[in-house]
């Protein structure tokens, strides 16, 4: 199974995190997790679809856990010189925590559909095919995710009114 799906899964992760070593590490970790849980796993549907979902979820968890590290330098580099990096860092950390918490709180299907749409830029048709659901279900899940995220992040959204 490792030999058959390793390259495919690395490419899937690489679309989300374009760093080869990171993608390989995530997939190796995924296979190690699967090996440890081999007695508990139940596959319904295609193994490739299951592995793809597991890889995307593992990648999302990696992003959540390491997001601050990825964006910290970029955000500080873009700040005007008179802007306090410490204050912005606190705000950024708080906002990132709220975003991570809101995304993590999404129902499983909603989170996966949202991630494939927004992080991997899959079309609704591609998501439907990968997950074995209708395009309308994909649209409904994205709408639901956006509504939940908008509600959860309302305190952080500035409006002009």
GROMACS .gro file of C-alpha atoms in nm:
model
  161
    1UNK     CA    1   0.000   0.000   0.000
    2UNK     CA    2   0.286   0.238   0.086
    3UNK     CA    3   0.457   0.193  -0.252
    4UNK     CA    4   0.131   0.224  -0.442
    5UNK     CA    5   0.000   0.546  -0.283
    6UNK     CA    6   0.308   0.725  -0.145
    7UNK     CA    7   0.378   0.947  -0.450
    8UNK     CA    8   0.009   1.027  -0.501
    9UNK     CA    9  -0.033   1.128  -0.137
   10UNK     CA   10   0.287   1.335  -0.138
   11UNK     CA   11   0.152   1.524  -0.441
   12UNK     CA   12  -0.176   1.581  -0.261
   13UNK     CA   13  -0.001   1.727   0.042
   14UNK     CA   14   0.241   1.923  -0.176
   15UNK     CA   15  -0.056   2.108  -0.330
   16UNK     CA   16  -0.137   2.240   0.016
   17UNK     CA   17   0.217   2.281   0.151
   18UNK     CA   18   0.462   2.328  -0.137
   19UNK     CA   19   0.761   2.197   0.058
   20UNK     CA   20   0.872   1.851  -0.051
   21UNK     CA   21   1.033   1.746   0.277
   22UNK     CA   22   0.729   1.854   0.477
   23UNK     CA   23   0.493   1.667   0.243
   24UNK     CA   24   0.704   1.352   0.269
   25UNK     CA   25   0.719   1.378   0.649
   26UNK     CA   26   0.341   1.416   0.672
   27UNK     CA   27   0.280   1.109   0.454
   28UNK     CA   28   0.536   0.901   0.642
   29UNK     CA   29   0.366   1.001   0.966
   30UNK     CA   30   0.029   0.911   0.814
   31UNK     CA   31   0.145   0.563   0.720
   32UNK     CA   32   0.299   0.515   1.066
   33UNK     CA   33  -0.034   0.616   1.222
   34UNK     CA   34  -0.221   0.377   0.993
   35UNK     CA   35   0.015   0.095   1.085
   36UNK     CA   36  -0.037   0.157   1.457
   37UNK     CA   37  -0.416   0.162   1.410
   38UNK     CA   38  -0.434  -0.119   1.151
   39UNK     CA   39  -0.653  -0.337   1.370
   40UNK     CA   40  -0.910  -0.059   1.418
   41UNK     CA   41  -0.940   0.066   1.060
   42UNK     CA   42  -1.251   0.008   0.855
   43UNK     CA   43  -1.247   0.116   0.492
   44UNK     CA   44  -1.575   0.209   0.331
   45UNK     CA   45  -1.534   0.306  -0.031
   46UNK     CA   46  -1.202   0.330  -0.208
   47UNK     CA   47  -0.874   0.301  -0.022
   48UNK     CA   48  -0.733   0.584  -0.232
   49UNK     CA   49  -1.019   0.813  -0.127
   50UNK     CA   50  -0.973   0.718   0.237
   51UNK     CA   51  -0.598   0.780   0.222
   52UNK     CA   52  -0.648   1.110   0.041
   53UNK     CA   53  -0.892   1.230   0.310
   54UNK     CA   54  -0.655   1.114   0.584
   55UNK     CA   55  -0.365   1.296   0.414
   56UNK     CA   56  -0.564   1.617   0.378
   57UNK     CA   57  -0.676   1.601   0.742
   58UNK     CA   58  -0.322   1.533   0.861
   59UNK     CA   59  -0.201   1.825   0.649
   60UNK     CA   60  -0.466   2.056   0.791
   61UNK     CA   61  -0.362   1.955   1.140
   62UNK     CA   62   0.001   2.023   1.049
   63UNK     CA   63  -0.092   2.367   0.914
   64UNK     CA   64  -0.293   2.444   1.223
   65UNK     CA   65  -0.009   2.338   1.450
   66UNK     CA   66   0.260   2.520   1.251
   67UNK     CA   67   0.072   2.812   1.094
   68UNK     CA   68   0.224   3.069   1.324
   69UNK     CA   69   0.574   2.962   1.224
   70UNK     CA   70   0.491   2.980   0.849
   71UNK     CA   71   0.339   3.326   0.854
   72UNK     CA   72   0.527   3.505   1.130
   73UNK     CA   73   0.825   3.614   0.919
   74UNK     CA   74   0.609   3.708   0.621
   75UNK     CA   75   0.375   3.921   0.832
   76UNK     CA   76   0.655   4.101   1.014
   77UNK     CA   77   0.839   4.167   0.687
   78UNK     CA   78   0.528   4.336   0.543
   79UNK     CA   79   0.477   4.570   0.841
   80UNK     CA   80   0.559   4.940   0.807
   81UNK     CA   81   0.871   5.030   1.002
   82UNK     CA   82   0.676   5.248   1.248
   83UNK     CA   83   0.439   4.959   1.334
   84UNK     CA   84   0.507   4.772   1.656
   85UNK     CA   85   0.598   4.412   1.566
   86UNK     CA   86   0.521   4.295   1.919
   87UNK     CA   87   0.166   4.438   1.914
   88UNK     CA   88   0.097   4.304   1.566
   89UNK     CA   89   0.236   3.967   1.664
   90UNK     CA   90  -0.004   3.949   1.958
   91UNK     CA   91  -0.298   4.043   1.733
   92UNK     CA   92  -0.190   3.798   1.465
   93UNK     CA   93  -0.149   3.519   1.719
   94UNK     CA   94  -0.492   3.588   1.864
   95UNK     CA   95  -0.657   3.597   1.522
   96UNK     CA   96  -0.478   3.282   1.404
   97UNK     CA   97  -0.588   3.104   1.720
   98UNK     CA   98  -0.948   3.208   1.660
   99UNK     CA   99  -0.933   3.093   1.296
  100UNK     CA  100  -0.777   2.758   1.390
  101UNK     CA  101  -1.036   2.703   1.662
  102UNK     CA  102  -1.324   2.791   1.426
  103UNK     CA  103  -1.196   2.563   1.147
  104UNK     CA  104  -1.133   2.279   1.393
  105UNK     CA  105  -1.486   2.318   1.528
  106UNK     CA  106  -1.642   2.261   1.185
  107UNK     CA  107  -1.820   1.928   1.147
  108UNK     CA  108  -1.588   1.669   0.987
  109UNK     CA  109  -1.746   1.659   0.641
  110UNK     CA  110  -1.780   2.035   0.637
  111UNK     CA  111  -1.413   2.079   0.734
  112UNK     CA  112  -1.287   1.838   0.467
  113UNK     CA  113  -1.498   1.994   0.191
  114UNK     CA  114  -1.394   2.343   0.299
  115UNK     CA  115  -1.026   2.245   0.305
  116UNK     CA  116  -1.034   2.085  -0.038
  117UNK     CA  117  -1.208   2.391  -0.178
  118UNK     CA  118  -1.009   2.665  -0.009
  119UNK     CA  119  -0.668   2.508   0.054
  120UNK     CA  120  -0.634   2.280  -0.248
  121UNK     CA  121  -0.850   2.487  -0.486
  122UNK     CA  122  -1.045   2.182  -0.599
  123UNK     CA  123  -1.358   2.250  -0.801
  124UNK     CA  124  -1.693   2.148  -0.658
  125UNK     CA  125  -1.706   1.867  -0.914
  126UNK     CA  126  -1.362   1.737  -0.813
  127UNK     CA  127  -1.455   1.742  -0.446
  128UNK     CA  128  -1.778   1.558  -0.516
  129UNK     CA  129  -1.592   1.290  -0.710
  130UNK     CA  130  -1.319   1.250  -0.447
  131UNK     CA  131  -1.563   1.221  -0.157
  132UNK     CA  132  -1.840   1.035  -0.336
  133UNK     CA  133  -2.103   1.303  -0.271
  134UNK     CA  134  -2.313   1.525  -0.495
  135UNK     CA  135  -2.203   1.868  -0.617
  136UNK     CA  136  -2.504   2.016  -0.436
  137UNK     CA  137  -2.383   1.860  -0.110
  138UNK     CA  138  -2.040   2.016  -0.170
  139UNK     CA  139  -2.201   2.356  -0.225
  140UNK     CA  140  -2.415   2.318   0.087
  141UNK     CA  141  -2.115   2.214   0.299
  142UNK     CA  142  -1.907   2.512   0.181
  143UNK     CA  143  -2.196   2.749   0.249
  144UNK     CA  144  -2.237   2.596   0.594
  145UNK     CA  145  -1.863   2.626   0.667
  146UNK     CA  146  -1.852   2.990   0.560
  147UNK     CA  147  -2.158   3.072   0.769
  148UNK     CA  148  -2.010   2.905   1.077
  149UNK     CA  149  -1.671   3.071   1.027
  150UNK     CA  150  -1.832   3.412   0.969
  151UNK     CA  151  -2.031   3.376   1.290
  152UNK     CA  152  -1.733   3.252   1.493
  153UNK     CA  153  -1.498   3.519   1.363
  154UNK     CA  154  -1.746   3.811   1.374
  155UNK     CA  155  -1.561   3.984   1.660
  156UNK     CA  156  -1.248   3.999   1.443
  157UNK     CA  157  -1.416   4.127   1.126
  158UNK     CA  158  -1.405   4.502   1.079
  159UNK     CA  159  -1.702   4.656   0.904
  160UNK     CA  160  -1.729   5.007   0.761
  161UNK     CA  161  -2.077   5.067   0.899
   0.00000   0.00000   0.00000
